[in-house]
Amino acid sequence: MTRRRPSLAVVGATGAIGGVMLQILSQHADVWGEVRLVDSPGAAGRKLVVRGEETEVLPIEETVFDGVDVALFLVPDEVSARWVPVAAARGAVVVDDSAAFRLEDDVPLVVPEINAHAARRRPRGIVASPNCTTLSLIVAVGALHAEFGLRELVVSSYQAVSGAGRDGVAALREQLALVAGTELGTSPGDVRRALGDGGGGPFAAPVALNVVPWAGTDAGDGWSSEELGIREECRKVLGLPDLKVAATCVYVPVVATHSVSVHARFESEVAVARAHEILATAPGVVLFDSPASGDFPTPSDVVGTDPTWVGRVRQSLDDPRAVEMFICGDNLRKGAALNAAQIAESIAAEFPRD
C-alpha cells in the first residue's frame, strides 16, 4: 500500500519566505500531491517554479482552499488572522508562520526537533511555528534542557535585516551604497544626518554602520513585542510556563541569518564536555566550537544552511550550572520556511495509506 499524497497550498508564495519554501519543496522528498500557490490578488497570475514545474499563482479567496489538505501560511499577521480560519473551516490543516495564533492555548506551537508530538493535537485545525529569533536558538537550548533542566535564559539577538522582510533588505543595501567610500561613522550622529532617522527603511534608526536595539512593536514598560515573544514562545515550546527569560533584540547590518548570545542556567551543573556531546548529536544542530582555531559560527558562513550552528560554549565563570553560547541560524530557513515545512511533512505522514 502507498500513502495518499495530500494536497498543499502555499499562501504567500511570492514573498521572501515563500521563495525559500518553494526551494525546500523542490529539494525535500516529494510527499505532496497537488501544490497550489496562493498570494494576494496583485501577485496572482505570476508563474513560479516548484518541483521543476512552472505553476501559476492563484489569488487568495475562500474557494482556493477547496480540496486542500494542508495549507502553509507565510504571510503577515493580519493576513493570517483573516484567512487562516477560512482555510481551516474549509477542511485544511493550517501551518501558520505568523504571530497571529502562536500564543493561543488551543493552537500548538511546534518545533519538530523538540515537541513534534504537539502537532497531532490541533482542535482548531491550526499549528503555529515560532518566531525566527526563537527558532534560531530553541533547538540547541532544548537539547540541553532535556539533559540538565533549563531554569533561566538571558539572550541578546543580532538580527538580520531580512527579519523585516524585503523592505529591510532593500533599506540596508540602499544605505550601504550611500555610506560606501565616505568617512561617515566617525562623528556623533553623522550617519543619522546623512541617511535620516530611519534611513528610509523599516527600522527605528539607520542600520548601515550601526546596530539598532529595537525589533517589533512597543509592548509596554520598555519591552518590544519581539522580546516578549521570545519569552512566551520558549516557555510554550519547552513546556516551562514559569521559565525566566530576558531578551534584548538588535538589528545588525547582515542580510540573512540571526545570531544569538545565550546565557542558559540549568537545575544541575553543566560540564562543557558533556554539553558538547549533547549538541554534537542533537538533531538540527551543528557544533562548531574551537575559537582558538577560529572555529565559531558567523552569519556569513551559516547563511543558506538548515541547521542551528553553536559555538563559544563555555561554563559561566560565576555559576557552574550556567553556560554561555553563541548561536547562528538562517532566519529564512529554519527560522521560517524550513520549520513550517517540517511541521507540514509530519502532518502529511498522518494521511492514510491507499
Short mmCIF file of C-alpha atoms in Angstrom, two decimals:
data_model
loop_
_atom_site.label_atom_id
_atom_site.label_comp_id
_atom_site.label_asym_id
_atom_site.label_seq_id
_atom_site.Cartn_x
_atom_site.Cartn_y
_atom_site.Cartn_z
CA MET A 1 0.00 0.00 0.00
CA THR A 2 1.09 3.58 -0.67
CA ARG A 3 0.30 6.63 1.40
CA ARG A 4 -2.07 9.11 -0.19
CA ARG A 5 -0.19 12.23 -1.22
CA PRO A 6 -2.10 15.14 0.31
CA SER A 7 -2.59 18.42 -1.50
CA LEU A 8 -0.76 21.52 -0.31
CA ALA A 9 -1.41 25.24 -0.58
CA VAL A 10 1.45 27.73 -0.07
CA VAL A 11 -0.03 31.09 0.88
CA GLY A 12 2.44 33.93 0.43
CA ALA A 13 4.30 32.09 -2.32
CA THR A 14 5.78 35.25 -3.87
CA GLY A 15 7.31 36.59 -0.63
CA ALA A 16 10.85 36.14 0.67
CA ILE A 17 9.89 33.19 2.88
CA GLY A 18 7.69 31.80 0.13
CA GLY A 19 10.66 31.73 -2.23
CA VAL A 20 12.66 29.69 0.27
CA MET A 21 9.70 27.39 0.80
CA LEU A 22 9.49 26.63 -2.93
CA GLN A 23 13.19 25.70 -2.86
CA ILE A 24 12.62 23.39 0.11
CA LEU A 25 9.62 21.73 -1.53
CA SER A 26 11.79 21.09 -4.58
CA GLN A 27 14.71 19.74 -2.52
CA HIS A 28 12.92 17.55 0.05
CA ALA A 29 11.38 14.15 -0.56
CA ASP A 30 8.19 14.79 -2.51
CA VAL A 31 5.31 13.85 -0.20
CA TRP A 32 2.75 16.13 -1.81
CA GLY A 33 0.14 15.71 -4.50
CA GLU A 34 -1.04 18.99 -5.96
CA VAL A 35 0.88 22.06 -4.80
CA ARG A 36 -1.27 25.18 -5.08
CA LEU A 37 0.47 28.59 -4.93
CA VAL A 38 -1.58 31.42 -3.44
CA ASP A 39 -0.98 35.10 -2.82
CA SER A 40 -2.66 38.49 -2.90
CA PRO A 41 -4.73 39.44 -5.95
CA GLY A 42 -1.92 41.78 -7.03
CA ALA A 43 0.53 38.86 -7.22
CA ALA A 44 -1.93 36.47 -8.87
CA GLY A 45 -1.03 35.34 -12.36
CA ARG A 46 2.70 35.21 -11.74
CA LYS A 47 4.36 31.92 -12.57
CA LEU A 48 6.82 30.35 -10.15
CA VAL A 49 8.79 27.12 -10.36
CA VAL A 50 8.17 24.42 -7.78
CA ARG A 51 9.28 20.79 -8.08
CA GLY A 52 10.66 21.67 -11.51
CA GLU A 53 7.31 22.79 -12.86
CA GLU A 54 6.06 26.28 -13.64
CA THR A 55 2.94 26.95 -11.56
CA GLU A 56 0.62 29.94 -11.71
CA VAL A 57 -0.09 31.88 -8.52
CA LEU A 58 -3.77 32.00 -7.59
CA PRO A 59 -5.49 34.90 -5.80
CA ILE A 60 -6.45 34.30 -2.19
CA GLU A 61 -10.19 33.72 -1.79
CA GLU A 62 -12.36 31.25 0.08
CA THR A 63 -12.70 28.73 -2.74
CA VAL A 64 -8.94 28.50 -3.31
CA PHE A 65 -8.79 26.22 -0.24
CA ASP A 66 -11.38 23.75 -1.53
CA GLY A 67 -9.73 20.32 -1.78
CA VAL A 68 -6.59 21.46 0.08
CA ASP A 69 -5.38 19.08 2.79
CA VAL A 70 -2.60 21.23 4.26
CA ALA A 71 -2.13 25.00 3.93
CA LEU A 72 1.15 26.75 4.71
CA PHE A 73 0.70 30.42 5.63
CA LEU A 74 3.84 32.55 5.12
CA VAL A 75 2.23 35.96 5.37
CA PRO A 76 1.96 38.93 7.78
CA ASP A 77 -0.03 38.59 10.98
CA GLU A 78 -3.08 40.47 9.74
CA VAL A 79 -3.38 38.28 6.63
CA SER A 80 -3.14 35.10 8.69
CA ALA A 81 -5.70 36.42 11.19
CA ARG A 82 -8.16 36.96 8.32
CA TRP A 83 -7.56 33.85 6.20
CA VAL A 84 -6.27 31.04 8.44
CA PRO A 85 -9.73 30.42 9.98
CA VAL A 86 -11.19 30.37 6.48
CA ALA A 87 -8.75 27.71 5.30
CA ALA A 88 -9.31 25.63 8.44
CA ALA A 89 -13.08 25.90 8.08
CA ARG A 90 -12.83 24.56 4.54
CA GLY A 91 -11.01 21.45 5.76
CA ALA A 92 -7.32 22.28 5.51
CA VAL A 93 -4.87 21.70 8.35
CA VAL A 94 -3.08 25.04 8.60
CA VAL A 95 0.58 25.55 9.46
CA ASP A 96 0.94 29.25 10.23
CA ASP A 97 4.27 31.07 10.34
CA SER A 98 2.83 34.36 11.65
CA ALA A 99 2.36 35.53 15.23
CA ALA A 100 -1.42 35.60 14.91
CA PHE A 101 -2.08 32.31 16.73
CA ARG A 102 1.25 31.37 18.38
CA LEU A 103 0.21 32.03 21.95
CA GLU A 104 -3.38 30.79 21.73
CA ASP A 105 -3.96 27.98 24.25
CA ASP A 106 -5.71 25.75 21.72
CA VAL A 107 -3.06 26.16 18.98
CA PRO A 108 0.12 24.06 19.38
CA LEU A 109 3.43 25.86 18.86
CA VAL A 110 5.76 23.31 17.32
CA VAL A 111 9.47 22.80 16.75
CA PRO A 112 9.71 19.24 15.39
CA GLU A 113 13.11 18.52 16.99
CA ILE A 114 11.62 19.31 20.41
CA ASN A 115 7.84 18.75 20.56
CA ALA A 116 6.76 17.11 17.31
CA HIS A 117 4.01 15.25 19.19
CA ALA A 118 2.23 18.55 19.89
CA ALA A 119 1.29 18.92 16.21
CA ARG A 120 -1.12 15.98 16.47
CA ARG A 121 -3.46 17.75 18.87
CA ARG A 122 -4.91 20.71 16.97
CA PRO A 123 -8.53 21.34 17.97
CA ARG A 124 -8.82 24.34 15.65
CA GLY A 125 -7.02 22.68 12.77
CA ILE A 126 -4.10 25.12 13.20
CA VAL A 127 -0.44 24.53 14.08
CA ALA A 128 1.79 27.56 14.68
CA SER A 129 5.51 27.93 14.04
CA PRO A 130 7.62 30.15 16.32
CA ASN A 131 9.30 33.44 15.51
CA CYS A 132 12.58 33.34 13.59
CA THR A 133 14.60 34.53 16.59
CA THR A 134 13.14 31.85 18.86
CA LEU A 135 13.85 29.23 16.22
CA SER A 136 17.45 30.39 15.91
CA LEU A 137 18.16 29.28 19.48
CA ILE A 138 15.47 26.87 20.68
CA VAL A 139 16.75 23.65 19.07
CA ALA A 140 20.12 23.94 20.80
CA VAL A 141 18.70 25.16 24.10
CA GLY A 142 16.04 22.45 24.01
CA ALA A 143 18.64 19.72 23.59
CA LEU A 144 20.48 20.93 26.70
CA HIS A 145 17.21 21.33 28.60
CA ALA A 146 16.40 17.64 28.07
CA GLU A 147 19.60 16.73 29.91
CA PHE A 148 20.06 19.44 32.52
CA GLY A 149 16.64 21.06 33.11
CA LEU A 150 16.52 24.69 31.95
CA ARG A 151 15.67 27.34 34.55
CA GLU A 152 16.67 30.70 33.08
CA LEU A 153 17.56 32.28 29.74
CA VAL A 154 19.18 35.64 29.09
CA VAL A 155 19.61 36.27 25.37
CA SER A 156 20.70 39.08 23.08
CA SER A 157 19.85 38.71 19.41
CA TYR A 158 21.81 40.11 16.48
CA GLN A 159 19.10 40.01 13.85
CA ALA A 160 19.47 40.12 10.09
CA VAL A 161 17.51 42.79 8.25
CA SER A 162 15.60 40.15 6.27
CA GLY A 163 13.69 39.63 9.51
CA ALA A 164 11.90 42.84 8.49
CA GLY A 165 11.13 41.42 5.06
CA ARG A 166 12.26 42.54 1.64
CA ASP A 167 11.89 46.18 2.68
CA GLY A 168 14.53 45.59 5.34
CA VAL A 169 16.98 44.08 2.86
CA ALA A 170 16.36 46.86 0.35
CA ALA A 171 16.91 49.50 3.04
CA LEU A 172 20.24 48.02 4.10
CA ARG A 173 21.54 47.73 0.55
CA GLU A 174 20.48 51.32 -0.23
CA GLN A 175 22.08 52.62 2.96
CA LEU A 176 25.32 50.73 2.32
CA ALA A 177 25.53 52.26 -1.15
CA LEU A 178 25.12 55.73 0.33
CA VAL A 179 27.79 55.32 3.02
CA ALA A 180 30.36 53.38 0.95
CA GLY A 181 33.55 55.32 0.38
CA THR A 182 32.64 58.04 2.88
CA GLU A 183 34.07 58.94 6.27
CA LEU A 184 30.67 58.52 7.93
CA GLY A 185 30.60 56.80 11.28
CA THR A 186 33.34 58.94 12.83
CA SER A 187 31.30 61.79 14.34
CA PRO A 188 28.25 61.72 16.64
CA GLY A 189 25.06 61.48 14.61
CA ASP A 190 26.72 61.79 11.20
CA VAL A 191 25.17 58.55 9.87
CA ARG A 192 21.71 59.59 11.03
CA ARG A 193 22.07 63.05 9.48
CA ALA A 194 23.19 61.54 6.18
CA LEU A 195 20.56 58.81 5.98
CA GLY A 196 17.66 60.20 8.02
CA ASP A 197 16.25 58.91 11.29
CA GLY A 198 15.16 55.57 9.89
CA GLY A 199 17.44 55.52 6.90
CA GLY A 200 14.44 55.28 4.60
CA GLY A 201 13.54 51.77 5.77
CA PRO A 202 11.50 49.87 8.38
CA PHE A 203 14.00 50.40 11.19
CA ALA A 204 13.96 52.90 14.05
CA ALA A 205 17.44 54.15 13.09
CA PRO A 206 19.92 53.66 10.24
CA VAL A 207 21.24 50.10 10.18
CA ALA A 208 24.27 50.66 7.94
CA LEU A 209 27.42 51.32 10.03
CA ASN A 210 25.17 50.85 13.04
CA VAL A 211 23.13 48.48 15.18
CA VAL A 212 19.51 49.15 16.14
CA PRO A 213 18.41 47.83 19.57
CA TRP A 214 14.72 47.56 18.72
CA ALA A 215 12.76 44.92 16.81
CA GLY A 216 8.99 44.59 16.79
CA THR A 217 6.44 46.96 18.26
CA ASP A 218 6.06 48.65 21.63
CA ALA A 219 4.82 46.09 24.17
CA GLY A 220 4.94 48.45 27.16
CA ASP A 221 7.38 49.01 30.03
CA GLY A 222 10.26 49.40 27.57
CA TRP A 223 9.90 45.93 26.05
CA SER A 224 9.33 45.14 22.37
CA SER A 225 6.85 42.60 21.04
CA GLU A 226 9.74 40.56 19.65
CA GLU A 227 11.44 40.36 23.05
CA LEU A 228 8.30 39.29 24.87
CA GLY A 229 7.55 36.88 22.03
CA ILE A 230 10.84 35.06 22.60
CA ARG A 231 9.96 34.75 26.29
CA GLU A 232 6.48 33.33 25.77
CA GLU A 233 7.39 31.11 22.82
CA CYS A 234 10.33 29.48 24.62
CA ARG A 235 8.06 28.80 27.59
CA LYS A 236 5.37 27.25 25.41
CA VAL A 237 7.60 25.09 23.20
CA LEU A 238 9.61 23.75 26.15
CA GLY A 239 6.54 23.31 28.37
CA LEU A 240 8.04 25.58 31.05
CA PRO A 241 5.38 28.21 31.86
CA ASP A 242 7.49 29.76 34.64
CA LEU A 243 10.81 29.85 32.79
CA LYS A 244 12.72 33.06 33.47
CA VAL A 245 13.55 34.71 30.14
CA ALA A 246 15.03 38.13 29.37
CA ALA A 247 15.70 39.09 25.75
CA THR A 248 17.15 42.11 24.00
CA CYS A 249 16.62 42.20 20.23
CA VAL A 250 19.02 44.12 17.99
CA TYR A 251 19.09 44.59 14.21
CA VAL A 252 22.57 44.42 12.67
CA PRO A 253 23.79 45.10 9.09
CA VAL A 254 23.51 41.47 7.98
CA VAL A 255 21.21 40.38 5.14
CA ALA A 256 20.20 36.92 6.37
CA THR A 257 20.90 34.73 9.43
CA HIS A 258 20.20 35.70 13.01
CA SER A 259 22.80 35.32 15.75
CA VAL A 260 22.01 34.99 19.44
CA SER A 261 24.22 35.30 22.50
CA VAL A 262 22.79 32.93 25.13
CA HIS A 263 23.21 32.65 28.89
CA ALA A 264 21.38 29.50 29.97
CA ARG A 265 21.06 28.41 33.59
CA PHE A 266 20.04 24.85 34.49
CA GLU A 267 18.95 22.79 37.50
CA SER A 268 22.19 20.83 37.60
CA GLU A 269 25.85 21.57 36.99
CA VAL A 270 26.83 21.63 33.33
CA ALA A 271 30.19 20.30 32.19
CA VAL A 272 31.23 21.78 28.85
CA ALA A 273 32.44 18.40 27.62
CA ARG A 274 29.00 16.90 28.22
CA ALA A 275 27.28 19.91 26.66
CA HIS A 276 29.47 19.39 23.59
CA GLU A 277 28.43 15.74 23.39
CA ILE A 278 24.74 16.64 23.53
CA LEU A 279 24.97 19.44 20.98
CA ALA A 280 27.12 17.38 18.61
CA THR A 281 24.43 14.68 18.39
CA ALA A 282 21.29 16.83 18.64
CA PRO A 283 19.02 16.79 15.57
CA GLY A 284 19.22 20.01 13.62
CA VAL A 285 22.35 21.26 15.40
CA VAL A 286 25.94 21.67 14.21
CA LEU A 287 28.58 22.17 16.90
CA PHE A 288 31.37 24.41 15.57
CA ASP A 289 33.41 25.33 18.60
CA SER A 290 37.16 25.76 18.57
CA PRO A 291 37.64 29.50 18.99
CA ALA A 292 41.44 29.25 19.41
CA SER A 293 41.48 27.91 15.83
CA GLY A 294 38.98 30.49 14.64
CA ASP A 295 36.14 27.97 14.52
CA PHE A 296 32.86 29.56 15.60
CA PRO A 297 29.66 30.33 13.70
CA THR A 298 29.14 33.64 11.95
CA PRO A 299 26.12 34.72 9.89
CA SER A 300 28.02 34.97 6.63
CA ASP A 301 29.19 31.36 6.98
CA VAL A 302 25.85 29.93 8.13
CA VAL A 303 23.50 31.69 5.67
CA GLY A 304 21.70 29.31 3.33
CA THR A 305 22.14 26.27 5.59
CA ASP A 306 19.44 24.43 7.52
CA PRO A 307 20.92 23.65 10.96
CA THR A 308 21.36 25.73 14.07
CA TRP A 309 25.11 26.33 14.47
CA VAL A 310 26.53 26.56 18.00
CA GLY A 311 29.91 27.77 19.19
CA ARG A 312 31.67 29.60 22.04
CA VAL A 313 30.23 27.09 24.52
CA ARG A 314 31.73 27.80 27.92
CA GLN A 315 30.82 27.44 31.55
CA SER A 316 29.82 30.67 33.25
CA LEU A 317 32.59 31.98 35.44
CA ASP A 318 30.37 32.54 38.46
CA ASP A 319 27.83 29.72 38.18
CA PRO A 320 28.67 26.06 37.43
CA ARG A 321 25.02 25.48 36.48
CA ALA A 322 25.13 28.00 33.64
CA VAL A 323 26.70 28.05 30.18
CA GLU A 324 27.31 30.77 27.62
CA MET A 325 26.88 30.10 23.88
CA PHE A 326 26.83 31.89 20.54
CA ILE A 327 24.27 30.56 18.09
CA CYS A 328 23.56 31.30 14.42
CA GLY A 329 20.59 30.18 12.33
CA ASP A 330 19.32 31.24 8.91
CA ASN A 331 16.15 33.16 9.73
CA LEU A 332 14.55 32.41 6.35
CA ARG A 333 15.23 28.66 6.51
CA LYS A 334 14.99 27.06 9.97
CA GLY A 335 13.77 30.41 11.26
CA ALA A 336 10.73 30.33 8.98
CA ALA A 337 10.23 28.16 5.89
CA LEU A 338 12.05 25.02 7.00
CA ASN A 339 10.34 24.68 10.37
CA ALA A 340 6.94 25.17 8.73
CA ALA A 341 7.82 22.60 6.05
CA GLN A 342 8.91 20.09 8.70
CA ILE A 343 5.61 20.50 10.54
CA ALA A 344 3.65 20.12 7.30
CA GLU A 345 5.59 16.98 6.35
CA SER A 346 4.80 15.44 9.74
CA ILE A 347 1.11 16.13 9.11
CA ALA A 348 1.36 14.62 5.62
CA ALA A 349 2.62 11.42 7.24
CA GLU A 350 -0.69 11.12 9.10
CA PHE A 351 -2.69 10.59 5.91
CA PRO A 352 -3.89 7.03 5.46
CA ARG A 353 -2.43 4.57 3.04
CA ASP A 354 -4.48 3.64 0.00
#
